[in-house]
mmCIF file of C-alpha atoms and ligand atoms in Angstrom:
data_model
loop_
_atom_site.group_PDB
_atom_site.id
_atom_site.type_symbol
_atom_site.label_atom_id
_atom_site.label_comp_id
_atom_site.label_asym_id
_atom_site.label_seq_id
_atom_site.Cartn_x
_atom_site.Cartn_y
_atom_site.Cartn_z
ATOM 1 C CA UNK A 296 0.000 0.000 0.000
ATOM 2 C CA UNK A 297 2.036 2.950 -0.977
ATOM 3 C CA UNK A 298 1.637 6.250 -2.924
ATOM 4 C CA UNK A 299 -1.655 6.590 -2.459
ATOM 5 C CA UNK A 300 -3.342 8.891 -0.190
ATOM 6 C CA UNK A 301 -6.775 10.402 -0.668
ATOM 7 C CA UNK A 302 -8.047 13.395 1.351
ATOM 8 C CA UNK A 303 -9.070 12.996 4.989
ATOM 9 C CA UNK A 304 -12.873 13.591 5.224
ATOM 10 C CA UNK A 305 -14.124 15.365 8.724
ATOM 11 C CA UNK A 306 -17.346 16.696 7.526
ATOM 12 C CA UNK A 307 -19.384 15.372 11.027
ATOM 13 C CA UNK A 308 -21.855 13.850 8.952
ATOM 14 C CA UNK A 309 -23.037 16.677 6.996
ATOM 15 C CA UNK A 310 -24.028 16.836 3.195
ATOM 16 C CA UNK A 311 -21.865 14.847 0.899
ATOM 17 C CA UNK A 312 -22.464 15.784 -3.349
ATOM 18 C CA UNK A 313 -22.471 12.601 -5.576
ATOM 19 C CA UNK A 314 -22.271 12.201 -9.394
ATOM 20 C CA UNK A 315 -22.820 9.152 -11.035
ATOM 21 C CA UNK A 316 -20.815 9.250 -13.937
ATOM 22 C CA UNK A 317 -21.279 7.114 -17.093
ATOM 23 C CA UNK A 318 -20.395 7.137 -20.448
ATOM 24 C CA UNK A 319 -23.152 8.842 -21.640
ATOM 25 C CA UNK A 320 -24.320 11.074 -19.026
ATOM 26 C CA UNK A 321 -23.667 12.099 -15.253
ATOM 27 C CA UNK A 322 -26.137 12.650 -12.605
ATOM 28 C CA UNK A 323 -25.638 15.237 -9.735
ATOM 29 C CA UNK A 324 -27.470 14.814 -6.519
ATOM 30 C CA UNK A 325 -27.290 15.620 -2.793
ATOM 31 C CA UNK A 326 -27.398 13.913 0.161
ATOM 32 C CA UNK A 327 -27.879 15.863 3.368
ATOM 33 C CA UNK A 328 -27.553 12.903 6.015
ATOM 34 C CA UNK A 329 -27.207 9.113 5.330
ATOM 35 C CA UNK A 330 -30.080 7.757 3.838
ATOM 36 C CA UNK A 331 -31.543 10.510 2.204
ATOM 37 C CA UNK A 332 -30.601 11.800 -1.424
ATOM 38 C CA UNK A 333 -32.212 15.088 -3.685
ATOM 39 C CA UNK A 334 -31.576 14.796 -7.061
ATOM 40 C CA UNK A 335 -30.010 18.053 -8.746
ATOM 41 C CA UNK A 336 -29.336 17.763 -12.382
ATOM 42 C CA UNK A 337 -28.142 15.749 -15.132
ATOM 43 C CA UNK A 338 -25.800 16.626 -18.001
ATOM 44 C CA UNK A 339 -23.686 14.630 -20.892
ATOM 45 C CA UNK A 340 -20.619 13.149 -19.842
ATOM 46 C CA UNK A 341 -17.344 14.890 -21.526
ATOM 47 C CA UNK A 342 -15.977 11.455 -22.096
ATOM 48 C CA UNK A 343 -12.881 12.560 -23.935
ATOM 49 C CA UNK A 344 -11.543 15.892 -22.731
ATOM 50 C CA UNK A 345 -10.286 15.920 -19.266
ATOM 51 C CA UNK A 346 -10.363 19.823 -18.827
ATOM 52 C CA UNK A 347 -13.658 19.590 -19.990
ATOM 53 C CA UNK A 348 -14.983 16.954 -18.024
ATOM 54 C CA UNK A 349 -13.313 18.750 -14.869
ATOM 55 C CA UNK A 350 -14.867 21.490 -15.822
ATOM 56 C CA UNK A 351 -18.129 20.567 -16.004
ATOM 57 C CA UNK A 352 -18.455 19.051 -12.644
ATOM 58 C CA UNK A 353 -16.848 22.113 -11.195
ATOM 59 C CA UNK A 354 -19.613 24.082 -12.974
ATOM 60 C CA UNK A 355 -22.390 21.802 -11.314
ATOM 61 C CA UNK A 356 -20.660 22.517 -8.078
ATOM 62 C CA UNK A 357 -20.748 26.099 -8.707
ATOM 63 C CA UNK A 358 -24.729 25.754 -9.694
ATOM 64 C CA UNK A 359 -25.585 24.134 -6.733
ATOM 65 C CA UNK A 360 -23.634 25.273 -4.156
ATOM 66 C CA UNK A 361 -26.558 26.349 -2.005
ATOM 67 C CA UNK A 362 -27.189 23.182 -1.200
ATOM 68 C CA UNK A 363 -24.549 21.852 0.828
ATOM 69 C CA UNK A 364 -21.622 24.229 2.972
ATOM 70 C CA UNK A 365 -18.862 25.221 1.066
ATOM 71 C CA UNK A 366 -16.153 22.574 0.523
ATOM 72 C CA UNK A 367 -18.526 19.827 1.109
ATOM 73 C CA UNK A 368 -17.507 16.291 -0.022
ATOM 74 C CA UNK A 369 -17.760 14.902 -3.177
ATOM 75 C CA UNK A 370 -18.207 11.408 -3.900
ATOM 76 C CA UNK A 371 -17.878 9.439 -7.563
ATOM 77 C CA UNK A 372 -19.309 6.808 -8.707
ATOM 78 C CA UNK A 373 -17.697 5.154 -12.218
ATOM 79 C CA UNK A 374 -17.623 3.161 -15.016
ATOM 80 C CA UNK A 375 -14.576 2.272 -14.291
ATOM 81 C CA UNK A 376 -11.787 0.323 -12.159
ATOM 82 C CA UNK A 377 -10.310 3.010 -9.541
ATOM 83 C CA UNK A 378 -7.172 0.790 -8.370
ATOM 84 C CA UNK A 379 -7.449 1.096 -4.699
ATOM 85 C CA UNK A 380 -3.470 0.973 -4.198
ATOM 86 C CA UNK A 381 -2.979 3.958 -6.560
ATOM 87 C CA UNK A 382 -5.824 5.801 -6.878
ATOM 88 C CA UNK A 383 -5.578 5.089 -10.780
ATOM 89 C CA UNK A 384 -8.777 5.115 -12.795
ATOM 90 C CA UNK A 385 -9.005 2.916 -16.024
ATOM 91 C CA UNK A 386 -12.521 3.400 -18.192
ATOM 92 C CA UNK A 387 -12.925 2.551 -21.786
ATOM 93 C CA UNK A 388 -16.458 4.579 -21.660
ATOM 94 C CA UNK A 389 -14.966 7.376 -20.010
ATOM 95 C CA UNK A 390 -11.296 7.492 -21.729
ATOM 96 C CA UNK A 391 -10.018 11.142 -20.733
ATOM 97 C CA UNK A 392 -10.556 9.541 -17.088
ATOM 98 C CA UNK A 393 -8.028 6.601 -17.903
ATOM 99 C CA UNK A 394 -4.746 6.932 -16.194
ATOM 100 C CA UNK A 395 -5.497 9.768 -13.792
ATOM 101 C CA UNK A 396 -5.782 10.330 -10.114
ATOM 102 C CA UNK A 397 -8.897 11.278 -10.398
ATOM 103 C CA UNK A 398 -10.172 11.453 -7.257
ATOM 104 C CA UNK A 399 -6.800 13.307 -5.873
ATOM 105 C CA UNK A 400 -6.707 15.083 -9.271
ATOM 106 C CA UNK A 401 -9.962 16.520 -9.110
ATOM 107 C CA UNK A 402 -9.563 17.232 -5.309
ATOM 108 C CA UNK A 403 -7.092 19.344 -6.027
ATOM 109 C CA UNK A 404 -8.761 21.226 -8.639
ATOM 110 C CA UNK A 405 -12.026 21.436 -6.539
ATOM 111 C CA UNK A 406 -10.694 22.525 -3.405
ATOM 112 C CA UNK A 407 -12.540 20.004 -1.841
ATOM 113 C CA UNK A 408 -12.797 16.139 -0.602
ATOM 114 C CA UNK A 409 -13.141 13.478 -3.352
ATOM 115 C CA UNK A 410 -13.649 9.883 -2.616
ATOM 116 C CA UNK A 411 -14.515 7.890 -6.151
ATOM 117 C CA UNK A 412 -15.609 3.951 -6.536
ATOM 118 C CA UNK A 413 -16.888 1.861 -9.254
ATOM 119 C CA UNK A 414 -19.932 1.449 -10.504
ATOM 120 C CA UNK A 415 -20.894 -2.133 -9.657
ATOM 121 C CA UNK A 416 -19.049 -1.287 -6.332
ATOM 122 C CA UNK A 417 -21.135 1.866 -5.901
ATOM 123 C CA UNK A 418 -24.543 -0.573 -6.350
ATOM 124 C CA UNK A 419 -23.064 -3.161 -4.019
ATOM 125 C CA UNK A 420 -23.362 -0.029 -0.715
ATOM 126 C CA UNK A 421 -26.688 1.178 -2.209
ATOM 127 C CA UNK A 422 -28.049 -2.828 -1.961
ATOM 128 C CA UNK A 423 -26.276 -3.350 1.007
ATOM 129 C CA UNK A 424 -27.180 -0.360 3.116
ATOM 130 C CA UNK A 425 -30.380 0.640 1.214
ATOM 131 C CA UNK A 426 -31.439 -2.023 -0.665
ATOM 132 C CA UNK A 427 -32.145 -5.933 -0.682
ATOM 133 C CA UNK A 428 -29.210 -6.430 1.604
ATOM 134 C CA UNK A 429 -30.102 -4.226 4.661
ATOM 135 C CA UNK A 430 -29.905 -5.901 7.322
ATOM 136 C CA UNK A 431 -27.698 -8.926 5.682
ATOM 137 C CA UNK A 432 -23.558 -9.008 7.573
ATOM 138 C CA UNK A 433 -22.499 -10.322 4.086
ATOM 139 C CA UNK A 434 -24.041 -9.436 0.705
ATOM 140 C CA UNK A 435 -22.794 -10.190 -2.429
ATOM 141 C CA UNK A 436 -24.058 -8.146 -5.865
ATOM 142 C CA UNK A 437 -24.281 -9.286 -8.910
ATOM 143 C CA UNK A 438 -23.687 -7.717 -11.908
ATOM 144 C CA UNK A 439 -25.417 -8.989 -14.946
ATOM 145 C CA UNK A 440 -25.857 -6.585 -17.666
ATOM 146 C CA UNK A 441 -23.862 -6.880 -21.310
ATOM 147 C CA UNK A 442 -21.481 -8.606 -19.501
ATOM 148 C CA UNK A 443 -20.696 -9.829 -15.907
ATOM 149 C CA UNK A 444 -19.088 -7.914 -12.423
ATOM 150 C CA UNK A 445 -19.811 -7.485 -9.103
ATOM 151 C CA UNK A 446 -18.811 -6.053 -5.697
ATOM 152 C CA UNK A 447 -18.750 -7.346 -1.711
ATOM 153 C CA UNK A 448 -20.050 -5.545 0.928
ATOM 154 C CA UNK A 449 -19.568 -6.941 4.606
ATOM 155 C CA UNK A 450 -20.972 -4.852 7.430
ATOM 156 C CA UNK A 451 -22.290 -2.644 5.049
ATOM 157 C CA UNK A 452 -18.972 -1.490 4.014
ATOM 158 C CA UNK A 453 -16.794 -2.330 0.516
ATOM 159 C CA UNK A 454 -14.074 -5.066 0.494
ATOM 160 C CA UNK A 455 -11.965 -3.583 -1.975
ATOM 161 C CA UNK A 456 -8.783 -6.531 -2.008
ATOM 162 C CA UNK A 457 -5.862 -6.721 -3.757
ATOM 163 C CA UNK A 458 -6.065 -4.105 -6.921
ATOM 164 C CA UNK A 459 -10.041 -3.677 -6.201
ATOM 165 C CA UNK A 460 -11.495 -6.323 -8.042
ATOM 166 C CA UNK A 461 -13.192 -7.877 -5.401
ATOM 167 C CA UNK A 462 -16.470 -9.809 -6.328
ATOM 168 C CA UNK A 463 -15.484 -9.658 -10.288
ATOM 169 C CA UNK A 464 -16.897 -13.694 -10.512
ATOM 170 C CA UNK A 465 -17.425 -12.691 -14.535
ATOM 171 C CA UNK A 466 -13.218 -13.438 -14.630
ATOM 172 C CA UNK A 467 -11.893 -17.031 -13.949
ATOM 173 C CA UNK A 468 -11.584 -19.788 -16.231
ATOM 174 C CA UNK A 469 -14.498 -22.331 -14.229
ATOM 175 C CA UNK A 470 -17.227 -22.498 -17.030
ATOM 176 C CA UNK A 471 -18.205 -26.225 -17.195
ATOM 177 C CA UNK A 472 -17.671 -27.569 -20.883
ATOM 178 C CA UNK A 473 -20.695 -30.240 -20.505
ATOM 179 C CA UNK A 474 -24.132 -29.704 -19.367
ATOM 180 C CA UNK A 475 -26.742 -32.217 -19.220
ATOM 181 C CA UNK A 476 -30.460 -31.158 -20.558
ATOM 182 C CA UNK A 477 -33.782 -33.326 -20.281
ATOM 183 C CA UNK A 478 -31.223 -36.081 -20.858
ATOM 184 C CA UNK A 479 -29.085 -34.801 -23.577
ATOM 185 C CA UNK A 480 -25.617 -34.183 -23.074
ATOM 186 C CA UNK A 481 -24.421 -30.817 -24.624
ATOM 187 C CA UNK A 482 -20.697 -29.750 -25.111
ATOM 188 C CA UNK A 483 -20.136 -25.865 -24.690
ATOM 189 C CA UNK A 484 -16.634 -24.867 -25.704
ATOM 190 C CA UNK A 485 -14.680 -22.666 -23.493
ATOM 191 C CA UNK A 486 -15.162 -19.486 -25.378
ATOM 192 C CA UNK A 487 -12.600 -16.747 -25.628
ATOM 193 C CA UNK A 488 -12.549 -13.717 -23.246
ATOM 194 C CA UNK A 489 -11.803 -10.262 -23.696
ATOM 195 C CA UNK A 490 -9.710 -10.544 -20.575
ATOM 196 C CA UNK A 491 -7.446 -12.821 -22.262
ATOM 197 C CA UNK A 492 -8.580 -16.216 -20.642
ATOM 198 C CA UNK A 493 -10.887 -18.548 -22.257
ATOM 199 C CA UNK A 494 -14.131 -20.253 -20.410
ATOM 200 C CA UNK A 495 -14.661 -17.026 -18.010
ATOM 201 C CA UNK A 496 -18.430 -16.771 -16.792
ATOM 202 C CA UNK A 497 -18.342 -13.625 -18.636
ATOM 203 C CA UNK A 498 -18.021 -15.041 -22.029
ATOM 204 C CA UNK A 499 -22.164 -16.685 -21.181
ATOM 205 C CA UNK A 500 -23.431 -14.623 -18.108
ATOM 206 C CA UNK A 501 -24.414 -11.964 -20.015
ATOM 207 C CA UNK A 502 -27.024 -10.170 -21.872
ATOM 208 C CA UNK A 503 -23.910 -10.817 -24.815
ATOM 209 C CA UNK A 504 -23.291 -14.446 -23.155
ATOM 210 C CA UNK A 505 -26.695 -15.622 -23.910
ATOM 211 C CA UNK A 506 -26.871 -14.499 -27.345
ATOM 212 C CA UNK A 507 -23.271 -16.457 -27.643
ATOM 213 C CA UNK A 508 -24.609 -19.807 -26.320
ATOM 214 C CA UNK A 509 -27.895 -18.921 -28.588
ATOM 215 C CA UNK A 510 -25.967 -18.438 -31.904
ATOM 216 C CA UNK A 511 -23.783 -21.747 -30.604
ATOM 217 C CA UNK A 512 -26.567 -24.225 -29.914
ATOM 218 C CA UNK A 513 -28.891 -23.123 -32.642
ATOM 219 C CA UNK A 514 -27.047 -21.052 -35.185
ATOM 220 C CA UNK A 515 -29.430 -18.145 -35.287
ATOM 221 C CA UNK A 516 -28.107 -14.644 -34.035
ATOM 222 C CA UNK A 517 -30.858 -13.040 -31.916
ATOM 223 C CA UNK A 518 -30.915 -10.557 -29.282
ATOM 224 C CA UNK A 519 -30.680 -11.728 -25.652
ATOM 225 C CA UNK A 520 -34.349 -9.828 -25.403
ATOM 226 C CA UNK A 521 -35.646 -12.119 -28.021
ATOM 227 C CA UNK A 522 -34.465 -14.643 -26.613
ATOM 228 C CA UNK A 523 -35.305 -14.384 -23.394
ATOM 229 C CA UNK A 524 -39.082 -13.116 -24.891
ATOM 230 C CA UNK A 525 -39.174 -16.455 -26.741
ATOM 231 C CA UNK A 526 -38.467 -18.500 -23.071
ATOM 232 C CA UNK A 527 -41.058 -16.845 -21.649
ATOM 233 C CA UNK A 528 -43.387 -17.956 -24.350
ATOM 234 C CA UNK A 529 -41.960 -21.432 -24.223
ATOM 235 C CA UNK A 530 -40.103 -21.846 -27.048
ATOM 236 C CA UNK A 531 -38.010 -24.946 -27.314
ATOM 237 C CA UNK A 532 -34.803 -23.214 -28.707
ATOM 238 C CA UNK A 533 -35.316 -20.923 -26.301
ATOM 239 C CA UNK A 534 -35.406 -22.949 -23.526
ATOM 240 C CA UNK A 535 -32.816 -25.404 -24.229
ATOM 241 C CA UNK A 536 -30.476 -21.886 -24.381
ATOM 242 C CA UNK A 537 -31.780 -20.833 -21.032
ATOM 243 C CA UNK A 538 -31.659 -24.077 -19.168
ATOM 244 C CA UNK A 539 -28.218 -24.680 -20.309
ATOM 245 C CA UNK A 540 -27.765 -20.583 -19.366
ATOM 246 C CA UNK A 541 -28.645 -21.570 -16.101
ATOM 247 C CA UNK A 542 -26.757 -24.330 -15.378
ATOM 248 C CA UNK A 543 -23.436 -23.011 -16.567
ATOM 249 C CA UNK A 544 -23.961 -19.646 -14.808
ATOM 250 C CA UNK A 545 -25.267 -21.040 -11.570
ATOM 251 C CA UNK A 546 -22.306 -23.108 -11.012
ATOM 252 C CA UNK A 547 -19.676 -20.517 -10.537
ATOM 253 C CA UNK A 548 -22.906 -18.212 -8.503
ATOM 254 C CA UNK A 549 -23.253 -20.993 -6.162
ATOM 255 C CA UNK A 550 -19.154 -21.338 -5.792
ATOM 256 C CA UNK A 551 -19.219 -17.406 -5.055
ATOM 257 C CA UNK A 552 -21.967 -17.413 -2.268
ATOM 258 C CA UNK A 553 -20.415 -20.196 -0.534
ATOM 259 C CA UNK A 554 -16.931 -18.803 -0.298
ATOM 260 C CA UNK A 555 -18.492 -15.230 0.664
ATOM 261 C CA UNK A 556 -20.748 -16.721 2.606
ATOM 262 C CA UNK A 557 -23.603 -13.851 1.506
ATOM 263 C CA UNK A 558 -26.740 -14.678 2.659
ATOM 264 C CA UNK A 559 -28.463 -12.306 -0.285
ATOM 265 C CA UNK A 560 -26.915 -11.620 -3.669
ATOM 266 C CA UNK A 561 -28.937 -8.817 -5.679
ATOM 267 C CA UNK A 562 -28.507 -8.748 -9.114
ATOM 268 C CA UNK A 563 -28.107 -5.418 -11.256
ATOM 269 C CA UNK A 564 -27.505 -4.936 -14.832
ATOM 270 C CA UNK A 565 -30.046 -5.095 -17.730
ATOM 271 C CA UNK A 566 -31.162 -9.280 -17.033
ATOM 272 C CA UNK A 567 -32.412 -8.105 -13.722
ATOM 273 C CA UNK A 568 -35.549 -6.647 -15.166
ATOM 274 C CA UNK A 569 -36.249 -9.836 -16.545
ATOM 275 C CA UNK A 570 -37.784 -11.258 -13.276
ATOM 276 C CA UNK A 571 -38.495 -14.746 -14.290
ATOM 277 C CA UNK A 572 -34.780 -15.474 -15.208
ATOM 278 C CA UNK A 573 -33.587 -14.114 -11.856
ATOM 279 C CA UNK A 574 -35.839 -16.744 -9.941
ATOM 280 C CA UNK A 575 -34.890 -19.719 -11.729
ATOM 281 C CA UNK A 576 -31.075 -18.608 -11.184
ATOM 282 C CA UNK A 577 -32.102 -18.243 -7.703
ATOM 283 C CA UNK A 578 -33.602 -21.812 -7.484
ATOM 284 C CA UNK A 579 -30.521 -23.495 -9.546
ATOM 285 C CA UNK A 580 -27.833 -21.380 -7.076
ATOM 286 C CA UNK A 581 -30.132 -23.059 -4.105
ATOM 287 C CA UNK A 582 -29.688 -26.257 -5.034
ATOM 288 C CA UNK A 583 -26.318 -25.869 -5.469
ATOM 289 C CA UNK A 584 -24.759 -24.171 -2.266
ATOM 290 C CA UNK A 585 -23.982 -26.041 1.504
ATOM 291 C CA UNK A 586 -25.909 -23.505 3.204
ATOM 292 C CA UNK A 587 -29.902 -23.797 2.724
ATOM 293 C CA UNK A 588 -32.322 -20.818 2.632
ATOM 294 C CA UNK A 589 -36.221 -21.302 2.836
ATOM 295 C CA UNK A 590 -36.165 -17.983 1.196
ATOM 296 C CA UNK A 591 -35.234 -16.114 -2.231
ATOM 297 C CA UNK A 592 -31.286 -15.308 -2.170
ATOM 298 C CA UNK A 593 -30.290 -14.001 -5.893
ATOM 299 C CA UNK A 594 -32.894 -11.129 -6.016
ATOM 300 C CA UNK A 595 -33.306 -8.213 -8.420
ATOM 301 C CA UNK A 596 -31.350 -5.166 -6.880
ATOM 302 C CA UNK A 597 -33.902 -2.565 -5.193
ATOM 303 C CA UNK A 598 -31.842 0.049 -6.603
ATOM 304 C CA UNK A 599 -31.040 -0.561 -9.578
ATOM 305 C CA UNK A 600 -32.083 3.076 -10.933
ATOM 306 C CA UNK A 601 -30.272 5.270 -8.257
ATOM 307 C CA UNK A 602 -27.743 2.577 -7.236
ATOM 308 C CA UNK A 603 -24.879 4.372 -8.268
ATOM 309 C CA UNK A 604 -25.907 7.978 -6.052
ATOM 310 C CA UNK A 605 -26.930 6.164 -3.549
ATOM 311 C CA UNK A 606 -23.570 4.274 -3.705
ATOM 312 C CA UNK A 607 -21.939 7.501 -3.976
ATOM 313 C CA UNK A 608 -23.485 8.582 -1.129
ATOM 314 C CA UNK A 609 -22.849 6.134 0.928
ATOM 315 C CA UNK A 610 -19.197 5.747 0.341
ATOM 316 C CA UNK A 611 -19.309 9.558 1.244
ATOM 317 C CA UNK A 612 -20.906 9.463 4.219
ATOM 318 C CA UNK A 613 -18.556 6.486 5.625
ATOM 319 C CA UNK A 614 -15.671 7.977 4.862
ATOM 320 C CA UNK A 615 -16.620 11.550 6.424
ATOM 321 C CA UNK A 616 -17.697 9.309 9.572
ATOM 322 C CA UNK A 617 -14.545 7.288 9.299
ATOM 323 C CA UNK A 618 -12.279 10.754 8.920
ATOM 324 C CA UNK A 619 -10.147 8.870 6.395
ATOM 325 C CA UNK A 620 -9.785 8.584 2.823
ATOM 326 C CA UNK A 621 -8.198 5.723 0.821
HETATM 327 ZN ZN1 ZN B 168 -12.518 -13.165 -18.732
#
């Protein structure tokens, strides 16, 4: 642990800012005491200039700065890896971001506090504080939009680990190459992986995953929407693709809870809308783990709209608490 230090937080629990920031667009809020959060604006992202980008959150700050006392903290939530060790962001939607400091960076620019997190680790607080995990010691999120990630909360607060990839199950070379269906054996090959391995949940998990295994089993290149559409209306493509979805994806789930030991894992990302292929993944993880629950355990996140302010905030408000950065 060396080289990085972020600035100490002493705000006594008063307001923390947060911005969501994605590729696309940012969202600005306020959150005067944990557990509450006003929503301010929301503007495009400068995803490429980094004096603009600063700039335009310095601007917000500027717009709103009735609403919290001057030099109040700012918290970030990104699409993006912030390397706990170094402070380093790396974000291929946000590339002027890539390679900088930002959170010391723009602390120095802003004259104020800045603590910054990922995205998926920014839902992980929101569902473990404010969420489907309230209440849970150990809760484990999901991630399961175009591809796979995910984040560990314990206590409420974020394991970061080595590097800050903590909960990223989508990475690890454990798909299973067989899977047996209403009595058919089917042979899945370990597909490649844009991290460089080959058989990574990732490369299935996915709203891209299923539309892999779909185009693999049945040669026909469909959206995972159709798809999943098509399951729900029972057809047999369909649901030889999703059983074999589920088995492959619940394996490495099941692995995760029992070596967390969460006793809830919400699921964000696009597939947690569809609600019917979040319960059968919670059945298949249930059969599959040493510890038995009478009761759901992979759930759809409950914030899966303002997971990443609420994150934000969060991660604010903890640190200010905690008087520390890093
Ligand atoms: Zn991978």
């Amino acid at each position: 642990m060396t080289g990085h230090v972020e600035p100490t937080i002493t705000n006594g629990g008063g307001p923390v800012f947060c911005i969501d920031i994605g590729g696309s667009f940012m969202k600005f809020a306020v959150s005067p005491a944990p557990g509450a959060l006003v929503p301010l604006e929301r503007i495009d992202t400068p995803a490429d200039d980094w004096d603009v980008f600063a700039g335009s959150i310095s601007a917000l700050l500027d717009r709103h700065r009735a609403s919290a006392p001057i030099a109040a903290p700012l918290a970030l939530s990104i699409a993006g890896l912030v390397d706990p060790r170094t402070g380093v962001a790396t974000s291929a939607n946000i590339p002027c971001i890539t390679g900088r400091r930002i959170a010391l960076d723009l602390s120095a620019l802003l004259g104020r506090p800045v603590v910054a997190a990922n995205d998926a680790d920014c839902l992980t607080l929101a569902e473990a504080n404010e969420g489907a995990g309230r209440g849970h010691p150990v809760v484990f999120c999901a991630v399961m939009g175009t591809g796979i990630g995910g984040g560990l909360a314990i206590d409420g607060h974020l394991v970061r680990g080595a590097g800050g990839v903590t909960g990223e199950w989508g990475h690890g070379p454990i798909l299973n190459t067989s899977v047996e269906i209403e009595g058919k054996t089917l042979h899945i090959p370990r597909f490649s992986c844009g991290c460089g391995q080959s058989g990574c949940v990732d490369t299935i998990g996915g709203a891209r995953g299923i539309e892999r295994l779909h185009g693999f089993l049945h040669g026909r290149s469909e959206t995972s929407h159709d798809i999943l559409d098509q399951w729900q209306a029972g057809d047999d493509g369909a649901r030889l693709t999703v059983a074999a979805y589920l088995e492959l994806v619940a394996d490495p789930l099941a692995l995760t809870v029992n070596v967390t030991g969460a006793s809830i894992v919400p699921v964000g990302g696009g597939l947690a809308s569809v609600t019917p292929l979040i319960e059968a993944l919670d059945r298949a993880v249930r059969k599959r783990i040493l510890n038995r629950f009478d009761s759901p355990l992979v759930v759809p996140a409950a914030r899966q709209e303002d997971g990443g302010l609420v994150g934000a905030a969060v991660l604010g408000h903890q640190r200010a608490l905690a008087g520390e950065g890093g």
